[in-house]
Coordinates of C-alpha atoms in Angstrom, one line a residue:
M2 CA 12.3 -17.6 -3.2
I3 CA 13.6 -14.0 -2.9
R4 CA 17.2 -14.1 -1.9
K5 CA 18.5 -11.5 0.6
P6 CA 21.7 -9.8 -0.7
S7 CA 24.5 -8.7 1.6
N8 CA 25.3 -5.1 0.7
V9 CA 23.0 -4.2 -2.2
F10 CA 20.8 -1.9 -0.1
R11 CA 23.8 0.3 0.9
R12 CA 24.6 0.8 -2.8
S13 CA 20.9 1.5 -3.5
Q14 CA 20.9 4.2 -0.8
Q15 CA 24.0 5.7 -2.4
V16 CA 22.1 5.9 -5.8
L17 CA 19.2 7.6 -4.1
V18 CA 21.5 10.2 -2.4
L19 CA 23.1 10.9 -5.7
L20 CA 19.6 11.4 -7.3
S21 CA 18.7 13.7 -4.4
A22 CA 21.8 15.9 -5.0
V23 CA 21.1 16.1 -8.7
A24 CA 17.5 17.1 -8.0
L25 CA 18.5 19.8 -5.5
L26 CA 21.1 21.2 -7.8
G27 CA 18.7 21.3 -10.7
A28 CA 16.0 22.9 -8.6
G29 CA 18.5 25.6 -7.5
S30 CA 19.3 26.4 -11.1
L31 CA 15.7 26.9 -11.9
Q32 CA 15.3 29.3 -9.0
A33 CA 18.3 31.2 -10.2
K34 CA 16.8 31.8 -13.6
D35 CA 13.7 33.5 -12.3
K36 CA 13.7 34.3 -8.6
K37 CA 10.3 35.9 -8.7
K38 CA 8.6 32.7 -9.7
K39 CA 8.6 29.3 -8.2
T40 CA 9.0 27.7 -11.7
V41 CA 10.0 28.9 -15.1
P42 CA 7.0 28.9 -17.4
G43 CA 7.3 26.4 -20.2
Q44 CA 10.3 24.6 -18.6
Q45 CA 10.1 21.1 -17.5
N46 CA 10.8 20.4 -13.8
V47 CA 14.2 18.8 -13.3
L48 CA 12.6 16.0 -11.3
E49 CA 10.7 14.9 -14.3
L50 CA 13.9 14.6 -16.3
L51 CA 15.4 12.0 -13.9
D52 CA 15.2 8.4 -15.0
Y53 CA 13.8 6.5 -12.0
S54 CA 13.4 3.3 -13.9
K55 CA 17.0 2.3 -12.9
I56 CA 16.0 2.2 -9.2
V57 CA 15.8 -1.5 -8.3
W58 CA 16.3 -3.8 -5.3
P59 CA 18.7 -5.5 -5.0
N60 CA 21.2 -3.4 -7.0
P61 CA 23.0 -4.8 -10.1
P62 CA 24.6 -7.1 -10.8
A63 CA 22.1 -9.1 -8.7
V64 CA 18.9 -10.0 -10.4
A65 CA 16.3 -7.3 -9.7
R66 CA 13.3 -8.4 -7.6
I67 CA 11.7 -5.0 -7.1
R68 CA 11.6 -1.9 -9.4
Y69 CA 10.4 1.5 -8.7
E70 CA 7.8 2.7 -11.2
S71 CA 5.8 5.8 -10.3
Y72 CA 3.9 7.7 -7.7
F73 CA 0.7 9.7 -7.2
S74 CA 0.4 12.7 -4.9
G75 CA -1.5 15.6 -6.4
E76 CA -2.7 17.1 -9.6
K77 CA -1.1 20.2 -11.0
R78 CA -3.5 23.0 -10.4
Q79 CA -4.8 25.0 -13.3
T80 CA -6.2 28.4 -12.2
K81 CA -8.1 31.2 -13.8
Q82 CA -7.7 34.8 -12.7
N83 CA -11.4 35.5 -12.3
A84 CA -12.3 32.0 -11.0
Q85 CA -14.3 31.9 -7.8
K86 CA -12.3 30.8 -4.8
S87 CA -13.1 27.5 -3.2
S88 CA -12.5 26.2 0.3
W89 CA -9.4 24.2 1.1
M90 CA -11.6 21.0 1.5
D91 CA -13.2 21.6 -1.9
R92 CA -9.8 22.0 -3.5
L93 CA -8.3 18.9 -1.9
S94 CA -11.2 16.6 -2.8
G95 CA -11.7 18.0 -6.3
V96 CA -15.1 19.5 -5.7
A97 CA -16.0 21.9 -8.6
V98 CA -16.8 25.5 -7.7
G99 CA -19.1 27.6 -10.0
Q100 CA -19.4 26.6 -13.6
A101 CA -16.5 24.3 -14.4
T102 CA -14.5 24.8 -17.6
P103 CA -11.3 23.2 -18.8
S104 CA -9.3 26.3 -17.8
D105 CA -10.5 26.4 -14.2
K106 CA -10.9 22.7 -13.4
T107 CA -10.4 21.8 -9.8
Y108 CA -7.5 19.6 -8.6
F109 CA -6.9 16.9 -6.1
Q110 CA -4.3 16.4 -3.4
L111 CA -3.7 13.4 -1.1
V112 CA -3.3 14.4 2.5
Q113 CA -3.6 11.3 4.8
P114 CA -4.0 8.2 2.5
Y115 CA -4.3 4.9 4.3
G116 CA -6.2 1.9 2.9
I117 CA -5.4 0.7 -0.6
D118 CA -6.8 -1.9 -3.0
V119 CA -6.9 -2.5 -6.7
D120 CA -9.9 -3.5 -8.8
A121 CA -10.1 -5.9 -11.8
E122 CA -9.4 -3.1 -14.2
G123 CA -6.2 -2.2 -12.4
R124 CA -7.6 1.0 -10.9
I125 CA -6.1 1.9 -7.5
Y126 CA -8.5 2.8 -4.7
V127 CA -7.2 4.9 -1.8
A128 CA -9.0 6.0 1.3
D129 CA -7.9 9.5 2.6
G130 CA -9.1 10.2 6.1
K131 CA -8.3 13.9 6.0
V132 CA -9.8 14.7 2.6
L133 CA -12.8 12.4 3.4
A134 CA -12.8 10.8 0.0
V135 CA -11.9 7.6 -1.8
F136 CA -9.5 8.4 -4.6
I137 CA -9.7 6.1 -7.7
F138 CA -6.5 6.4 -9.9
N139 CA -6.3 4.9 -13.3
P140 CA -2.5 4.5 -14.0
A141 CA -3.1 3.5 -17.6
T142 CA -4.9 6.8 -18.5
G143 CA -3.9 9.1 -15.7
E144 CA -7.6 9.7 -14.9
V145 CA -8.8 10.3 -11.3
D146 CA -12.3 9.8 -9.9
L147 CA -13.5 10.3 -6.4
I148 CA -16.1 8.9 -4.0
K149 CA -16.8 12.1 -2.1
N150 CA -18.2 12.9 1.4
G151 CA -21.5 14.6 1.1
Q152 CA -22.1 13.5 -2.5
H153 CA -21.8 9.8 -2.6
A154 CA -21.8 9.0 1.1
R155 CA -21.3 10.5 4.6
F156 CA -17.7 10.0 5.9
K157 CA -16.1 11.2 9.1
L158 CA -12.8 9.3 9.4
I159 CA -12.3 6.7 6.7
S160 CA -9.3 4.4 6.9
G161 CA -9.4 0.9 5.5
L162 CA -10.9 -0.4 2.3
A163 CA -11.1 -3.6 0.3
L164 CA -12.7 -4.8 -2.9
D165 CA -14.2 -8.2 -3.8
D166 CA -14.2 -9.9 -7.2
A167 CA -17.5 -8.4 -8.1
G168 CA -16.3 -4.9 -7.7
N169 CA -18.1 -4.3 -4.4
L170 CA -16.2 -1.8 -2.3
F171 CA -16.0 -2.0 1.5
V172 CA -14.9 1.2 3.4
S173 CA -14.4 1.5 7.1
D174 CA -15.1 4.6 9.1
S175 CA -13.5 4.7 12.5
E176 CA -15.5 7.6 13.8
L177 CA -18.9 6.4 12.6
R178 CA -18.1 2.9 13.7
H179 CA -19.2 1.1 10.6
V180 CA -18.2 -0.3 7.2
L181 CA -20.0 1.1 4.1
V182 CA -20.6 -1.2 1.2
F183 CA -20.6 0.3 -2.3
D184 CA -21.6 -1.4 -5.5
K185 CA -19.5 -1.2 -8.7
Q186 CA -21.2 2.1 -9.6
H187 CA -20.2 3.5 -6.2
H188 CA -23.7 3.6 -4.8
V189 CA -24.1 2.8 -1.1
Q190 CA -25.7 -0.6 -0.7
A191 CA -25.4 -1.3 3.0
S192 CA -23.8 -0.4 6.3
I193 CA -22.2 -3.0 8.6
S194 CA -21.8 -2.0 12.2
Q195 CA -22.6 -5.0 14.5
G196 CA -20.0 -5.3 17.2
M197 CA -17.7 -2.6 15.9
V198 CA -15.9 0.0 18.0
R199 CA -13.1 1.4 15.8
P200 CA -13.0 -0.4 12.5
A201 CA -9.7 0.1 10.6
G202 CA -8.0 -2.2 8.1
L203 CA -10.1 -4.6 6.0
A204 CA -9.5 -7.8 4.0
V205 CA -11.8 -9.9 1.9
D206 CA -11.5 -13.7 1.6
K207 CA -12.8 -14.0 -2.0
V208 CA -13.1 -17.8 -1.9
N209 CA -14.7 -18.3 1.5
R210 CA -16.6 -15.0 1.3
F211 CA -15.4 -13.5 4.6
L212 CA -15.0 -9.9 5.4
Y213 CA -12.3 -9.3 8.0
V214 CA -12.4 -6.1 10.0
C215 CA -9.5 -5.1 12.2
D216 CA -10.8 -3.2 15.2
P217 CA -8.0 -1.7 17.3
G218 CA -10.6 -0.3 19.7
L219 CA -11.6 -3.9 20.7
D220 CA -8.1 -5.5 20.1
Q221 CA -10.0 -8.0 17.9
V222 CA -10.5 -9.0 14.3
L223 CA -14.2 -9.3 13.4
V224 CA -15.3 -11.8 10.8
Y225 CA -18.4 -11.1 8.7
D226 CA -20.2 -12.8 5.9
A227 CA -19.1 -10.8 2.8
D228 CA -22.5 -11.1 1.3
P229 CA -25.9 -9.7 2.4
P230 CA -27.0 -9.5 5.1
Y231 CA -23.3 -9.2 6.2
K232 CA -23.8 -11.1 9.4
L233 CA -21.1 -11.1 12.1
L234 CA -19.9 -14.7 12.2
R235 CA -17.2 -14.7 14.9
T236 CA -14.4 -12.7 16.5
I237 CA -10.6 -13.5 16.7
G238 CA -8.8 -12.6 19.9
K239 CA -9.9 -11.6 23.3
A240 CA -11.7 -8.2 23.8
G241 CA -11.0 -5.7 26.5
G242 CA -7.3 -6.2 26.7
K243 CA -6.5 -2.5 26.8
H244 CA -3.7 -3.1 24.3
E245 CA -1.9 -5.2 26.9
L246 CA -2.4 -8.8 25.7
T247 CA 0.6 -10.6 24.3
T248 CA -0.5 -14.2 24.3
P249 CA -0.5 -15.9 20.9
G250 CA -3.8 -15.5 19.1
D251 CA -4.6 -12.3 20.9
F252 CA -3.9 -8.7 19.8
S253 CA -2.7 -5.4 20.9
Y254 CA -4.0 -2.8 18.4
P255 CA -4.5 -4.9 15.2
T256 CA -4.5 -2.5 12.2
N257 CA -4.4 -4.4 8.9
A258 CA -4.9 -7.8 7.5
A259 CA -4.4 -9.9 4.3
V260 CA -5.5 -13.3 3.1
D261 CA -3.5 -15.8 1.2
K262 CA -4.6 -18.2 -1.6
D263 CA -5.3 -20.9 1.0
G264 CA -7.6 -18.7 3.0
N265 CA -5.1 -18.1 5.8
L266 CA -5.4 -14.7 7.5
Y267 CA -2.3 -12.6 8.3
V268 CA -2.8 -9.7 10.8
S269 CA -0.5 -6.8 11.7
D270 CA -0.5 -6.9 15.5
T271 CA 0.8 -3.4 15.7
F272 CA 1.6 -2.7 19.3
N273 CA 3.0 -6.2 19.8
N274 CA 5.3 -5.7 16.8
R275 CA 4.5 -9.0 15.2
I276 CA 2.5 -10.7 12.5
E277 CA -0.1 -13.4 13.5
V278 CA -1.4 -16.0 11.2
F279 CA -4.8 -17.8 11.4
D280 CA -6.6 -20.4 9.3
A281 CA -10.0 -19.8 7.7
D282 CA -11.7 -21.0 10.8
G283 CA -10.0 -18.4 13.0
E284 CA -7.6 -20.9 14.6
F285 CA -4.1 -19.5 15.5
I286 CA -1.3 -21.0 13.4
R287 CA 1.9 -19.1 14.1
Q288 CA 3.4 -15.7 14.7
F289 CA 6.7 -13.9 13.7
G290 CA 8.4 -10.7 14.4
K291 CA 9.3 -8.7 17.5
A292 CA 10.3 -5.2 18.5
G293 CA 13.6 -3.8 17.3
D294 CA 15.3 -1.8 14.5
G295 CA 17.4 -4.5 12.9
P296 CA 16.5 -6.4 9.8
G297 CA 13.4 -8.6 10.4
Y298 CA 12.3 -6.6 13.4
F299 CA 9.3 -4.3 13.7
A300 CA 8.5 -0.9 15.2
R301 CA 4.7 -0.6 14.5
P302 CA 3.9 -2.9 11.5
K303 CA 0.8 -1.8 9.7
G304 CA 0.3 -2.3 5.9
I305 CA 0.4 -6.0 4.9
A306 CA -0.1 -7.9 1.6
L307 CA 0.9 -11.2 0.0
D308 CA 2.3 -11.5 -3.5
S309 CA 1.6 -14.2 -6.1
D310 CA 4.5 -16.4 -4.7
G311 CA 3.1 -16.3 -1.2
H312 CA 5.7 -13.9 0.3
V313 CA 4.4 -11.6 3.1
W314 CA 5.1 -7.9 2.6
V315 CA 4.9 -5.7 5.7
G316 CA 5.1 -1.9 5.9
D317 CA 6.6 -0.4 9.1
A318 CA 5.1 2.9 10.0
V319 CA 8.0 4.0 12.3
Q320 CA 11.0 2.6 10.5
D321 CA 9.5 3.5 7.1
R322 CA 10.5 0.4 5.3
V323 CA 8.9 -2.6 3.6
Q324 CA 10.2 -6.0 4.6
V325 CA 9.4 -9.2 2.7
F326 CA 9.1 -12.5 4.5
S327 CA 8.5 -16.2 3.8
P328 CA 5.1 -17.4 5.1
E329 CA 6.9 -18.8 8.1
G330 CA 8.5 -15.4 8.9
R331 CA 12.0 -15.6 7.5
L332 CA 13.3 -12.3 6.2
L333 CA 14.0 -12.3 2.5
I334 CA 14.6 -8.7 1.4
W335 CA 13.8 -5.2 2.5
M336 CA 13.6 -1.7 1.0
G337 CA 13.0 1.9 2.1
G338 CA 14.0 4.2 5.0
H339 CA 13.1 7.7 6.0
G340 CA 12.9 10.2 3.2
L341 CA 11.0 11.6 0.3
L342 CA 12.9 10.1 -2.6
P343 CA 11.6 7.2 -4.7
G344 CA 11.7 4.1 -2.6
Q345 CA 11.9 6.0 0.7
F346 CA 8.9 6.6 2.9
S347 CA 7.5 9.1 5.5
S348 CA 4.9 7.6 7.8
L349 CA 4.3 4.4 5.7
E350 CA 0.8 3.2 6.4
G351 CA -0.9 1.1 3.6
L352 CA 0.3 -1.7 1.3
A353 CA -1.4 -3.6 -1.5
I354 CA -0.3 -6.0 -4.3
D355 CA -2.4 -6.6 -7.4
K356 CA -2.6 -9.3 -10.0
Q357 CA -0.1 -7.4 -12.2
N358 CA 2.6 -7.7 -9.5
R359 CA 2.4 -4.1 -8.7
V360 CA 3.3 -3.2 -5.1
I361 CA 1.5 -0.1 -3.9
T362 CA 2.2 1.9 -0.7
S363 CA 0.6 4.8 1.0
E364 CA 2.3 7.4 3.2
Q365 CA 1.1 10.4 5.0
F366 CA 3.9 13.0 5.2
P367 CA 3.4 14.1 2.5
G368 CA 0.3 12.3 1.2
R369 CA 1.7 10.0 -1.5
I370 CA 1.1 6.7 -3.3
Q371 CA 4.2 4.9 -4.6
I372 CA 4.1 2.1 -7.1
F373 CA 6.7 -0.7 -7.5
R374 CA 6.9 -3.7 -9.7
Y375 CA 7.6 -7.1 -8.1
F376 CA 9.4 -9.7 -10.2
T377 CA 8.2 -13.2 -9.4
D378 CA 10.4 -16.2 -8.5
A379 CA 9.8 -17.6 -12.0
E380 CA 10.7 -14.3 -13.6
A381 CA 13.8 -14.0 -11.5
E382 CA 15.0 -17.5 -12.3
T383 CA 14.5 -17.0 -16.0
E384 CA 16.5 -13.8 -15.8
R385 CA 19.2 -15.4 -13.7
A386 CA 19.6 -18.3 -16.1
R387 CA 19.7 -15.9 -19.1
S388 CA 22.4 -13.8 -17.4
E389 CA 24.5 -16.8 -16.5
A390 CA 24.3 -18.5 -19.9
P391 CA 27.5 -18.4 -22.0
A392 CA 27.4 -15.9 -24.9
G393 CA 25.8 -17.3 -28.0
K394 CA 24.2 -20.2 -26.2
P395 CA 20.5 -20.4 -25.1
A396 CA 19.8 -20.2 -21.4
A397 CA 19.2 -23.5 -19.6
A398 CA 15.8 -24.2 -18.0
P399 CA 15.7 -22.4 -14.6
V400 CA 15.8 -24.6 -11.5
A401 CA 13.8 -23.9 -8.3
R402 CA 15.8 -22.7 -5.3
S403 CA 15.3 -23.4 -1.7
A404 CA 14.9 -20.7 1.0
G405 CA 18.7 -20.5 1.3
G406 CA 19.3 -20.1 -2.4
A407 CA 20.7 -23.5 -3.0
P408 CA 19.5 -25.3 -6.2
T409 CA 16.9 -27.9 -5.7
P410 CA 15.2 -30.2 -8.2
A411 CA 12.4 -28.4 -10.0
P412 CA 8.9 -29.7 -9.1
P413 CA 7.2 -32.0 -11.6
N414 CA 4.7 -30.4 -14.0

């Protein structure tokens, strides 16, 4: 399991503050060289010179469990003096104006990203409710594609999205009160609306073929068949609670959900500042969390995801931090805080983890996607055994560790 360190986060914050100071000093020197221009032509931005690969949680000498990798926010704009001007919405969503050429290509900019998921090819899908587009980032190539309002579909306020194993994309629209279904070629195949009031976060149970729709307008989670005709199967929680229900199994503004490998459903019960867990039949299992600002507490949990080891990752929109729990709700490690530096957040909303153990977050001020690398329990044990082995001797086989970090016998193969 992930082990919670004592003071490593304080040292991590000191590293980030130092990086901030370096970045600000460097930016000031660039301004001093050419005060008439925002940047010096042909000179690399100082932020691009900093090595962010050393940002890890916990801090050395502890074995790293999370490493910062990169981020997406916007594309550098390339303009042409005689290029036709476009509207702000066109520019944000990358809609071409006039006859496009390499010199006057349009650019994109995230503004209010929320829902996130990753397809089988490792491409990151992001729903942006302000731009009214689904951004599709390819981290391997740097290419960006978009599913655009008015071209591929009609959007009004998109928020959640989820993909199934076949590449079908589900996108919720809170204003239009439906979930659109796109095929792998991004063509609209269906619209699901039965029983919805304000659909938000989505999750797909890829084994049992359920589509979970969090509806904060109803204070319920709606369960649909994930295959045509997308029938409403059942609801979880009582409706009409006016965000006042606190009883186990009910919700006050549920926003996001995730499914584990056993088909259990984890729901961010946002106004109750807790996570609720249900089985595949919708029966309540347990809950954890309560309001507060200390470790393990919540102040509006939203984004939620599970890693390959079964740990529960929760993004907190008010405290701007990601906390990692055991399935039973024991805090294991946390990262983040208010700010714009790598590993800090500003209005943290969405959270996803892919099969490559990448942890992806979305935040809205500014619109940004951050990518981290999670090191599994097995990887951490191998690294711990390697670091503890005497010089010149091979590392011993790693042993499993209990929740408290004490060695336990390794399970049989």
